[in-house]
XYZ file of C-alpha atoms in Angstrom:
253
model
C 23.062 -16.919 53.094
C 23.134 -20.565 52.081
C 26.000 -22.084 50.113
C 26.494 -20.271 46.826
C 23.761 -17.705 47.484
C 24.187 -13.940 47.644
C 27.719 -12.804 48.379
C 28.773 -16.442 48.749
C 28.435 -17.111 45.029
C 31.618 -18.489 43.502
C 33.076 -19.768 46.777
C 31.894 -23.341 46.200
C 31.059 -25.498 43.199
C 28.318 -27.378 44.995
C 24.948 -25.824 45.793
C 22.552 -25.804 48.704
C 19.287 -27.699 48.887
C 16.379 -27.856 51.314
C 17.833 -30.639 53.437
C 21.560 -29.830 53.351
C 22.206 -29.453 57.080
C 25.942 -30.185 56.868
C 26.795 -26.540 56.204
C 24.703 -25.291 59.129
C 26.251 -27.917 61.386
C 29.735 -26.738 60.335
C 28.862 -23.130 61.238
C 27.481 -24.228 64.617
C 30.630 -26.175 65.413
C 32.818 -23.207 64.420
C 30.824 -20.869 66.654
C 30.997 -23.202 69.643
C 34.771 -23.343 69.274
C 34.901 -19.542 69.312
C 32.619 -19.226 72.352
C 32.744 -22.492 74.310
C 30.001 -22.875 76.875
C 27.725 -20.259 75.297
C 24.120 -21.237 74.500
C 23.251 -21.256 70.822
C 19.922 -20.704 69.076
C 19.194 -21.926 65.573
C 17.033 -19.337 63.768
C 15.800 -19.901 60.225
C 13.429 -18.322 57.735
C 11.624 -20.126 54.894
C 13.948 -22.776 53.437
C 16.417 -21.960 56.221
C 13.664 -22.697 58.732
C 13.306 -26.212 57.326
C 17.067 -26.621 57.663
C 17.272 -25.548 61.313
C 14.345 -27.763 62.312
C 15.857 -30.710 60.471
C 19.229 -30.091 62.131
C 17.616 -29.781 65.569
C 15.916 -33.144 64.996
C 19.161 -34.736 63.819
C 20.811 -33.435 66.995
C 18.738 -35.954 68.959
C 21.061 -38.650 67.556
C 24.086 -36.489 66.661
C 24.311 -33.970 69.533
C 25.357 -30.401 68.795
C 27.362 -28.830 71.592
C 25.744 -25.665 72.874
C 22.424 -26.067 71.038
C 19.828 -24.510 73.330
C 16.757 -23.811 71.192
C 15.395 -23.456 67.663
C 13.207 -20.787 66.061
C 11.667 -21.205 62.610
C 9.481 -18.926 60.500
C 7.450 -20.267 57.563
C 9.319 -23.569 57.181
C 8.376 -25.774 54.196
C 7.874 -28.827 56.403
C 6.444 -30.941 53.567
C 8.339 -30.145 50.369
C 6.098 -32.288 48.178
C 3.004 -30.500 49.510
C 4.682 -27.151 48.852
C 5.382 -28.173 45.272
C 1.740 -29.155 44.759
C 0.648 -25.888 46.390
C 2.721 -23.878 43.926
C 1.050 -25.675 41.024
C -2.390 -24.365 41.994
C -3.686 -21.839 39.421
C -3.450 -18.881 41.803
C 0.192 -19.698 42.628
C 1.588 -20.668 39.221
C 3.042 -17.200 38.725
C 5.273 -17.786 41.761
C 6.203 -21.248 40.491
C 7.288 -19.930 37.090
C 9.220 -17.072 38.659
C 11.074 -19.434 41.005
C 12.090 -21.614 38.077
C 13.208 -18.623 36.014
C 15.502 -17.498 38.847
C 16.795 -21.021 39.477
C 17.611 -21.593 35.819
C 19.564 -18.332 35.750
C 21.501 -19.277 38.895
C 22.396 -22.693 37.490
C 23.638 -21.159 34.238
C 25.688 -18.664 36.215
C 27.202 -21.426 38.364
C 28.140 -23.597 35.395
C 29.653 -20.588 33.633
C 31.760 -19.872 36.726
C 32.857 -23.516 37.032
C 33.248 -24.961 33.501
C 34.294 -28.315 34.965
C 30.661 -28.845 35.983
C 29.887 -29.357 32.311
C 27.217 -27.947 30.010
C 23.654 -27.608 31.226
C 20.392 -26.834 29.428
C 17.281 -26.335 31.552
C 15.412 -24.153 29.066
C 12.618 -26.728 28.822
C 11.927 -26.693 32.577
C 8.684 -24.901 33.457
C 7.913 -25.730 37.116
C 9.731 -26.400 40.367
C 9.013 -30.131 40.397
C 10.534 -30.532 36.934
C 13.570 -28.508 38.026
C 14.108 -30.685 41.096
C 13.603 -33.842 39.037
C 16.077 -32.753 36.354
C 18.705 -30.941 38.423
C 18.431 -30.817 42.230
C 17.822 -34.521 42.799
C 20.545 -36.017 40.559
C 23.066 -33.330 41.511
C 22.751 -34.171 45.197
C 22.485 -37.942 45.020
C 18.707 -38.386 45.222
C 16.966 -40.839 42.923
C 14.137 -38.446 42.047
C 12.379 -35.272 43.114
C 10.054 -37.381 45.260
C 13.050 -38.971 46.989
C 14.587 -35.530 47.528
C 11.378 -34.178 49.076
C 10.892 -37.206 51.326
C 14.457 -37.168 52.671
C 14.783 -33.393 53.029
C 11.466 -32.368 54.595
C 11.764 -31.528 58.286
C 8.121 -32.334 59.022
C 8.465 -36.070 59.746
C 11.448 -35.329 61.998
C 9.829 -32.606 64.119
C 8.590 -35.038 66.837
C 12.238 -35.969 67.477
C 13.267 -32.418 68.424
C 14.348 -32.287 72.067
C 15.237 -28.609 72.524
C 12.596 -25.921 73.141
C 11.620 -23.592 70.359
C 9.058 -21.628 68.403
C 7.599 -22.139 64.929
C 5.630 -19.294 63.308
C 3.623 -19.756 60.108
C 0.898 -17.872 58.240
C -2.132 -19.785 57.012
C -2.283 -17.661 53.846
C 1.321 -18.300 52.788
C 1.149 -18.698 48.980
C 4.194 -20.991 48.919
C 3.741 -23.204 51.981
C 0.343 -24.736 52.863
C -0.796 -24.809 56.483
C -2.231 -28.352 56.449
C 1.067 -30.157 57.204
C 1.501 -28.042 60.346
C -1.824 -29.274 61.692
C -0.994 -32.885 60.854
C 2.400 -32.938 62.583
C 2.642 -33.830 66.267
C 4.775 -31.032 67.692
C 6.620 -31.928 70.905
C 5.329 -29.974 73.926
C 8.453 -27.818 74.230
C 8.215 -26.686 70.584
C 5.465 -24.068 70.309
C 3.553 -23.628 67.052
C 1.911 -20.283 66.274
C -0.350 -20.462 63.198
C -1.282 -16.915 62.186
C -4.368 -16.314 59.980
C -2.568 -13.809 57.747
C 1.023 -12.857 57.094
C 1.826 -14.300 53.699
C 5.342 -15.538 53.219
C 7.321 -13.764 55.960
C 5.171 -10.632 55.666
C 3.567 -10.188 59.107
C 2.539 -6.531 59.020
C 0.795 -5.106 62.101
C -1.531 -2.104 62.262
C 0.549 -0.438 64.977
C 4.286 0.042 65.179
C 6.474 -2.160 67.378
C 9.982 -0.948 68.097
C 9.594 1.551 65.254
C 8.356 -0.926 62.654
C 5.122 -2.581 61.571
C 6.844 -5.844 60.674
C 6.461 -7.833 63.863
C 8.059 -11.205 63.062
C 11.595 -10.271 64.104
C 10.243 -8.737 67.311
C 8.293 -11.929 68.104
C 11.355 -14.126 67.683
C 13.568 -11.706 69.617
C 11.191 -11.472 72.573
C 10.813 -15.267 72.721
C 14.576 -15.674 72.758
C 14.995 -12.848 75.278
C 12.558 -14.557 77.642
C 14.426 -17.817 77.189
C 17.819 -16.256 77.889
C 16.608 -13.453 80.188
C 18.308 -10.696 78.227
C 17.326 -7.377 76.631
C 16.147 -8.173 73.079
C 16.768 -4.662 71.794
C 20.512 -4.262 72.416
C 22.458 -3.768 69.183
C 25.160 -6.200 68.093
C 28.593 -4.638 67.871
C 30.343 -4.252 64.528
C 32.873 -6.836 65.742
C 30.104 -9.359 66.509
C 28.532 -8.887 63.066
C 31.911 -9.210 61.345
C 32.733 -12.377 63.326
C 29.453 -14.024 62.309
C 29.924 -13.077 58.648
C 33.433 -14.558 58.740
C 32.090 -17.789 60.255
C 29.502 -18.170 57.524
C 32.096 -17.607 54.792
C 34.666 -19.989 56.228
C 32.624 -22.835 57.710
C 31.523 -24.447 54.441
C 33.576 -26.701 52.184
C 33.630 -26.750 48.346
C-alpha cells in the first residue's frame, strides 16, 4: 500500500499522491541493502504503475542500485487526461465515488492528527476540484494542473533505460488509451494495449493456473522469462513478512 493507505493508516501525517516516488525509492534502497547484488523489478498497478514508471525514468539521472526492469498495469500516464475522462457522462459515477472516498479519508486523517488543522471538503464534487483544493496545496503544487503536469509519468517514459512491460485496456473507464498511443515508448519497454479488460479486470474465457484473471500470470511469465526462473513457485512466509516489514519501515512521516 501507499503511504497512509490500508494498514499503513496512522503511521504518517503526510499522504501519498500520484507522483510521490520518494517512498518507493526508499523501499528500493532498503531492499537492496538487505539483498545486495540481487536484481530488482518495479511492479505497479493503476496509480502505483504511474509511480514505478516515473521512478524508472528518474533513475536515468538518479540511478537505483539493482533496478533491472519495470512492469506497469493500467498506469494513468496523463493525469489531466484521466481527470477529463472521468468527467464524461458515462464515468461521472466513478468520479463522484472517488471524491466521496477521498473526502472520508481526509477527514479521518485530520481527526487522527489534529495538528493538521480543520478541513471542510463537503463542497467538493469531482476529482479535479479535490486536487485543486487539497492535493495540490498540501504537496507544494501551485494548482491541480501543476500537480498533473509534474506527476504524470507519460512525458518521462522515453527516458526509461531498463526493459519492461506496460499493459493497458482500451476500455478502462478511468484511464483513456489515447495517451498511450501518443507516447514514444523506448524499444526495450513493451506496450500491450488490450481491447477489453476494464480497470485491472482482464478476465479470460479459459482458466490459467487455476484462475480466469490473467494479468498476474502475464506479468509473472514476462518476469520469469527475464530472470529465467519458475514463475509459479510460492514465496515463503519469511519472504512475505520481510517485504511487509520493508514497506512499513521505509517511509518517513
